[in-house]
Amino acid sequence: MKDYYKILGVKRDASQDEIKKAYRLLALQYHPDRNDGDTTSEERFKLISESYIILGDAPKRNAYDYTQGNKSHYNGKNPSSSGKAAPVTFLILFKRIKTKVLNAGGYINEAALFKIIDDLLSEETIAILVNGSDVVTNNLILDEILVSCVFLPDESRYTIHEKLIKVADGDPRFIQKIAVLTKKTEKFLNQKAVETSSESESNKPAFFLFLLFILLILLMLL
């Protein structure tokens, strides 16, 4: 697995500004136009660009750190990436997340896993996947996400399900595949409905007592 921090020559706790500065210096140094088409420099430039696409964006960097077992060093902000990510970029990240989860031996931090997937499936990411019209890659991405979601609680699955429906963009084949996740959330939704109904029923006696109290007050004033 590529070490993007090493490629950019920055520490794992480097700030976004430090990463951007390192990228600009290296991109300037290895840009093909400055190296007379040297193939080695060109390949190096591609690696540098790939590294910045991942590390230059908070959700992608968090996902990468998660798969690498690195501690995230973000303050909660999600600056947009200056690089252009393609659907295959997200396929690689989601595949790594799935591999990390499957190799965890059952010891999975559900909250951390949900946050990684939820953050990575941002509105910006969804737009890239939909507008990219790469049906094959999007289909593979769905597979990776659905496997990872097996380890999430029902409420978290429901949130991811809503985002995946957007990625499906009306494609009946995708929607049918996502329905597997929907079935997992039906129990959660039904349970919520029952809880809401129970709360409503439990509040009825108190409501009627309140009305009775008001009527008694009115009768006393007559």
mmCIF file of C-alpha atoms in Angstrom:
data_model
loop_
_atom_site.group_PDB
_atom_site.id
_atom_site.type_symbol
_atom_site.label_atom_id
_atom_site.label_comp_id
_atom_site.label_asym_id
_atom_site.label_seq_id
_atom_site.Cartn_x
_atom_site.Cartn_y
_atom_site.Cartn_z
ATOM 1 C CA MET A 1 0.000 0.000 0.000
ATOM 2 C CA LYS A 2 1.355 3.414 -0.980
ATOM 3 C CA ASP A 3 2.545 5.695 1.803
ATOM 4 C CA TYR A 4 1.180 9.065 0.713
ATOM 5 C CA TYR A 5 2.791 10.871 3.632
ATOM 6 C CA LYS A 6 6.196 9.530 2.641
ATOM 7 C CA ILE A 7 5.644 10.462 -1.002
ATOM 8 C CA LEU A 8 4.921 14.076 -0.026
ATOM 9 C CA GLY A 9 7.671 14.039 2.589
ATOM 10 C CA VAL A 10 5.431 15.151 5.459
ATOM 11 C CA LYS A 11 4.708 13.800 8.939
ATOM 12 C CA ARG A 12 1.482 11.944 9.661
ATOM 13 C CA ASP A 13 0.306 14.773 11.908
ATOM 14 C CA ALA A 14 1.091 17.453 9.313
ATOM 15 C CA SER A 15 -1.428 20.263 8.972
ATOM 16 C CA GLN A 16 -3.379 20.823 5.762
ATOM 17 C CA ASP A 17 -1.243 23.888 5.027
ATOM 18 C CA GLU A 18 1.947 21.846 5.396
ATOM 19 C CA ILE A 19 0.602 19.196 3.041
ATOM 20 C CA LYS A 20 -0.412 21.804 0.486
ATOM 21 C CA LYS A 21 2.999 23.486 0.680
ATOM 22 C CA ALA A 22 4.831 20.169 0.238
ATOM 23 C CA TYR A 23 2.635 19.279 -2.729
ATOM 24 C CA ARG A 24 3.243 22.589 -4.489
ATOM 25 C CA LEU A 25 7.009 22.357 -4.081
ATOM 26 C CA LEU A 26 7.179 18.757 -5.313
ATOM 27 C CA ALA A 27 4.714 19.346 -8.149
ATOM 28 C CA LEU A 28 6.812 22.269 -9.325
ATOM 29 C CA GLN A 29 9.998 20.202 -9.093
ATOM 30 C CA TYR A 30 8.699 17.128 -10.926
ATOM 31 C CA HIS A 31 6.261 18.702 -13.385
ATOM 32 C CA PRO A 32 6.785 17.123 -16.849
ATOM 33 C CA ASP A 33 7.070 20.542 -18.500
ATOM 34 C CA ARG A 34 10.139 21.264 -16.361
ATOM 35 C CA ASN A 35 11.815 17.927 -17.034
ATOM 36 C CA ASP A 36 11.731 17.671 -20.832
ATOM 37 C CA GLY A 37 9.275 14.775 -20.762
ATOM 38 C CA ASP A 38 11.447 12.605 -18.522
ATOM 39 C CA THR A 39 9.370 9.469 -17.805
ATOM 40 C CA THR A 40 10.745 9.039 -14.273
ATOM 41 C CA SER A 41 9.763 12.589 -13.352
ATOM 42 C CA GLU A 42 6.371 12.087 -14.955
ATOM 43 C CA GLU A 43 5.669 8.972 -12.881
ATOM 44 C CA ARG A 44 6.846 10.766 -9.759
ATOM 45 C CA PHE A 45 4.551 13.680 -10.572
ATOM 46 C CA LYS A 46 1.590 11.297 -10.884
ATOM 47 C CA LEU A 47 2.334 9.807 -7.450
ATOM 48 C CA ILE A 48 2.617 13.280 -5.936
ATOM 49 C CA SER A 49 -0.722 14.312 -7.454
ATOM 50 C CA GLU A 50 -2.396 11.104 -6.278
ATOM 51 C CA SER A 51 -1.062 11.647 -2.759
ATOM 52 C CA TYR A 52 -2.401 15.179 -2.625
ATOM 53 C CA ILE A 53 -5.837 14.154 -3.903
ATOM 54 C CA ILE A 54 -6.109 11.876 -0.853
ATOM 55 C CA LEU A 55 -4.296 13.856 1.841
ATOM 56 C CA GLY A 56 -5.452 17.276 0.651
ATOM 57 C CA ASP A 57 -9.072 16.526 1.527
ATOM 58 C CA ALA A 58 -10.229 15.829 5.092
ATOM 59 C CA PRO A 59 -12.727 12.977 4.510
ATOM 60 C CA LYS A 60 -10.368 11.183 2.120
ATOM 61 C CA ARG A 61 -7.434 11.641 4.477
ATOM 62 C CA ASN A 62 -9.488 10.344 7.407
ATOM 63 C CA ALA A 63 -10.469 7.285 5.387
ATOM 64 C CA TYR A 64 -6.846 6.698 4.388
ATOM 65 C CA ASP A 65 -5.658 7.077 7.995
ATOM 66 C CA TYR A 66 -8.371 4.663 9.133
ATOM 67 C CA THR A 67 -7.174 1.974 6.731
ATOM 68 C CA GLN A 68 -3.555 2.615 7.723
ATOM 69 C CA GLY A 69 -4.271 2.509 11.433
ATOM 70 C CA ASN A 70 -3.137 6.114 11.805
ATOM 71 C CA LYS A 71 -4.667 8.503 14.301
ATOM 72 C CA SER A 72 -6.563 11.300 12.618
ATOM 73 C CA HIS A 73 -5.351 14.823 13.322
ATOM 74 C CA TYR A 74 -8.314 16.879 12.108
ATOM 75 C CA ASN A 75 -10.207 19.578 13.983
ATOM 76 C CA GLY A 76 -13.525 18.638 12.436
ATOM 77 C CA LYS A 77 -13.306 20.978 9.457
ATOM 78 C CA ASN A 78 -13.568 19.556 5.980
ATOM 79 C CA PRO A 79 -11.615 21.757 3.568
ATOM 80 C CA SER A 80 -12.248 20.975 -0.063
ATOM 81 C CA SER A 81 -9.537 19.355 -2.098
ATOM 82 C CA SER A 82 -7.706 21.257 -4.806
ATOM 83 C CA GLY A 83 -7.156 18.004 -6.675
ATOM 84 C CA LYS A 84 -9.772 16.291 -8.780
ATOM 85 C CA ALA A 85 -10.970 12.974 -7.436
ATOM 86 C CA ALA A 86 -12.417 10.334 -9.743
ATOM 87 C CA PRO A 87 -14.843 7.514 -8.843
ATOM 88 C CA VAL A 88 -11.940 5.057 -8.826
ATOM 89 C CA THR A 89 -10.324 7.106 -6.028
ATOM 90 C CA PHE A 90 -13.299 6.388 -3.794
ATOM 91 C CA LEU A 91 -13.390 2.755 -4.867
ATOM 92 C CA ILE A 92 -9.819 2.349 -3.613
ATOM 93 C CA LEU A 93 -10.664 4.014 -0.290
ATOM 94 C CA PHE A 94 -13.856 2.043 0.319
ATOM 95 C CA LYS A 95 -12.084 -1.178 -0.639
ATOM 96 C CA ARG A 96 -9.375 -0.440 1.929
ATOM 97 C CA ILE A 97 -12.001 0.325 4.561
ATOM 98 C CA LYS A 98 -13.723 -3.000 3.894
ATOM 99 C CA THR A 99 -10.416 -4.870 4.065
ATOM 100 C CA LYS A 100 -9.569 -3.147 7.355
ATOM 101 C CA VAL A 101 -12.937 -4.122 8.814
ATOM 102 C CA LEU A 102 -12.777 -7.738 7.662
ATOM 103 C CA ASN A 103 -9.304 -8.106 9.153
ATOM 104 C CA ALA A 104 -10.286 -6.566 12.500
ATOM 105 C CA GLY A 105 -11.181 -9.928 14.012
ATOM 106 C CA GLY A 106 -14.573 -8.693 15.146
ATOM 107 C CA TYR A 107 -13.128 -5.809 17.179
ATOM 108 C CA ILE A 108 -14.676 -2.871 15.341
ATOM 109 C CA ASN A 109 -15.290 0.647 16.579
ATOM 110 C CA GLU A 110 -18.779 1.115 15.141
ATOM 111 C CA ALA A 111 -18.823 4.869 15.731
ATOM 112 C CA ALA A 112 -15.470 5.364 13.990
ATOM 113 C CA LEU A 113 -16.468 3.150 11.064
ATOM 114 C CA PHE A 114 -19.748 5.008 10.602
ATOM 115 C CA LYS A 115 -18.061 8.414 10.718
ATOM 116 C CA ILE A 116 -15.500 7.395 8.104
ATOM 117 C CA ILE A 117 -18.144 6.099 5.680
ATOM 118 C CA ASP A 118 -20.591 8.927 6.380
ATOM 119 C CA ASP A 119 -17.966 11.660 5.931
ATOM 120 C CA LEU A 120 -16.580 10.062 2.788
ATOM 121 C CA LEU A 121 -20.079 9.877 1.299
ATOM 122 C CA SER A 122 -20.399 13.659 1.338
ATOM 123 C CA GLU A 123 -22.627 15.567 -1.082
ATOM 124 C CA GLU A 124 -19.485 16.427 -3.054
ATOM 125 C CA THR A 125 -18.540 12.748 -3.323
ATOM 126 C CA ILE A 126 -22.059 11.747 -4.346
ATOM 127 C CA ALA A 127 -22.006 14.401 -7.082
ATOM 128 C CA ILE A 128 -18.677 13.078 -8.377
ATOM 129 C CA LEU A 129 -19.992 9.511 -8.489
ATOM 130 C CA VAL A 130 -23.271 10.460 -10.167
ATOM 131 C CA ASN A 131 -21.803 12.911 -12.677
ATOM 132 C CA GLY A 132 -18.920 10.577 -13.469
ATOM 133 C CA SER A 133 -21.385 8.121 -15.027
ATOM 134 C CA ASP A 134 -18.965 5.270 -14.295
ATOM 135 C CA VAL A 135 -21.582 2.587 -13.674
ATOM 136 C CA VAL A 136 -19.077 -0.238 -13.259
ATOM 137 C CA THR A 137 -16.998 1.600 -10.649
ATOM 138 C CA ASN A 138 -20.067 2.856 -8.790
ATOM 139 C CA ASN A 139 -21.392 -0.701 -8.661
ATOM 140 C CA LEU A 140 -18.130 -1.907 -7.123
ATOM 141 C CA ILE A 141 -18.196 0.970 -4.635
ATOM 142 C CA LEU A 142 -21.682 -0.054 -3.527
ATOM 143 C CA ASP A 143 -20.445 -3.609 -2.964
ATOM 144 C CA GLU A 144 -17.597 -2.411 -0.736
ATOM 145 C CA ILE A 145 -19.865 -0.128 1.295
ATOM 146 C CA LEU A 146 -22.596 -2.731 1.755
ATOM 147 C CA VAL A 147 -20.107 -5.241 3.146
ATOM 148 C CA SER A 148 -18.717 -2.671 5.602
ATOM 149 C CA CYS A 149 -22.236 -1.671 6.684
ATOM 150 C CA VAL A 150 -22.893 -5.197 7.929
ATOM 151 C CA PHE A 151 -20.905 -4.200 11.030
ATOM 152 C CA LEU A 152 -22.936 -1.036 11.701
ATOM 153 C CA PRO A 153 -25.985 -0.712 13.974
ATOM 154 C CA ASP A 154 -29.415 -0.271 12.369
ATOM 155 C CA GLU A 155 -29.633 3.487 12.852
ATOM 156 C CA SER A 156 -26.269 4.042 11.154
ATOM 157 C CA ARG A 157 -27.226 1.733 8.294
ATOM 158 C CA TYR A 158 -30.341 3.791 7.689
ATOM 159 C CA THR A 159 -28.280 6.979 7.343
ATOM 160 C CA ILE A 160 -25.903 5.327 4.861
ATOM 161 C CA HIS A 161 -28.859 3.831 2.985
ATOM 162 C CA GLU A 162 -30.275 7.308 2.346
ATOM 163 C CA LYS A 163 -26.967 8.430 0.838
ATOM 164 C CA LEU A 164 -26.590 5.328 -1.312
ATOM 165 C CA ILE A 165 -30.036 5.950 -2.793
ATOM 166 C CA LYS A 166 -28.651 9.266 -4.073
ATOM 167 C CA VAL A 167 -25.641 7.478 -5.554
ATOM 168 C CA ALA A 168 -28.004 5.041 -7.309
ATOM 169 C CA ASP A 169 -29.549 8.034 -9.090
ATOM 170 C CA GLY A 170 -32.667 6.068 -10.003
ATOM 171 C CA ASP A 171 -30.850 3.038 -11.431
ATOM 172 C CA PRO A 172 -33.176 0.079 -10.636
ATOM 173 C CA ARG A 173 -30.266 -2.385 -10.435
ATOM 174 C CA PHE A 174 -28.471 -0.271 -7.850
ATOM 175 C CA ILE A 175 -31.666 0.336 -5.886
ATOM 176 C CA GLN A 176 -32.346 -3.400 -5.792
ATOM 177 C CA LYS A 177 -28.853 -4.022 -4.448
ATOM 178 C CA ILE A 178 -29.224 -1.289 -1.832
ATOM 179 C CA ALA A 179 -32.520 -2.895 -0.781
ATOM 180 C CA VAL A 180 -30.422 -5.457 1.092
ATOM 181 C CA LEU A 181 -29.421 -2.650 3.420
ATOM 182 C CA THR A 182 -33.021 -1.425 3.514
ATOM 183 C CA LYS A 183 -34.213 -4.760 4.859
ATOM 184 C CA LYS A 184 -31.660 -4.458 7.632
ATOM 185 C CA THR A 185 -33.142 -1.099 8.615
ATOM 186 C CA GLU A 186 -36.806 -2.129 8.489
ATOM 187 C CA LYS A 187 -36.551 -3.559 12.010
ATOM 188 C CA PHE A 188 -35.038 -0.292 13.208
ATOM 189 C CA LEU A 189 -37.749 1.827 11.560
ATOM 190 C CA ASN A 190 -40.567 -0.380 12.863
ATOM 191 C CA GLN A 191 -39.069 -0.237 16.339
ATOM 192 C CA LYS A 192 -38.941 3.558 16.156
ATOM 193 C CA ALA A 193 -42.581 3.652 15.038
ATOM 194 C CA VAL A 194 -43.617 1.439 17.959
ATOM 195 C CA GLU A 195 -41.641 3.578 20.415
ATOM 196 C CA THR A 196 -43.242 6.757 19.068
ATOM 197 C CA SER A 197 -46.703 5.190 19.248
ATOM 198 C CA SER A 198 -46.060 3.983 22.811
ATOM 199 C CA GLU A 199 -44.920 7.431 23.878
ATOM 200 C CA SER A 200 -48.044 8.934 22.345
ATOM 201 C CA GLU A 201 -50.289 6.421 24.116
ATOM 202 C CA SER A 202 -48.530 6.966 27.429
ATOM 203 C CA ASN A 203 -49.103 10.725 27.167
ATOM 204 C CA LYS A 204 -52.876 10.381 26.624
ATOM 205 C CA PRO A 205 -53.826 9.821 30.317
ATOM 206 C CA ALA A 206 -51.867 12.876 31.367
ATOM 207 C CA PHE A 207 -53.547 14.925 28.643
ATOM 208 C CA PHE A 208 -57.043 13.882 29.704
ATOM 209 C CA LEU A 209 -56.243 14.604 33.348
ATOM 210 C CA PHE A 210 -55.112 18.069 32.319
ATOM 211 C CA LEU A 211 -58.403 18.680 30.464
ATOM 212 C CA LEU A 212 -60.381 17.418 33.447
ATOM 213 C CA PHE A 213 -58.462 19.779 35.712
ATOM 214 C CA ILE A 214 -59.289 22.744 33.438
ATOM 215 C CA LEU A 215 -62.970 21.794 33.359
ATOM 216 C CA LEU A 216 -63.075 21.611 37.150
ATOM 217 C CA ILE A 217 -61.528 25.073 37.403
ATOM 218 C CA LEU A 218 -64.101 26.470 34.967
ATOM 219 C CA LEU A 219 -66.959 24.866 36.890
ATOM 220 C CA MET A 220 -65.692 26.399 40.126
ATOM 221 C CA LEU A 221 -65.726 29.842 38.524
ATOM 222 C CA LEU A 222 -69.356 29.548 37.406
#
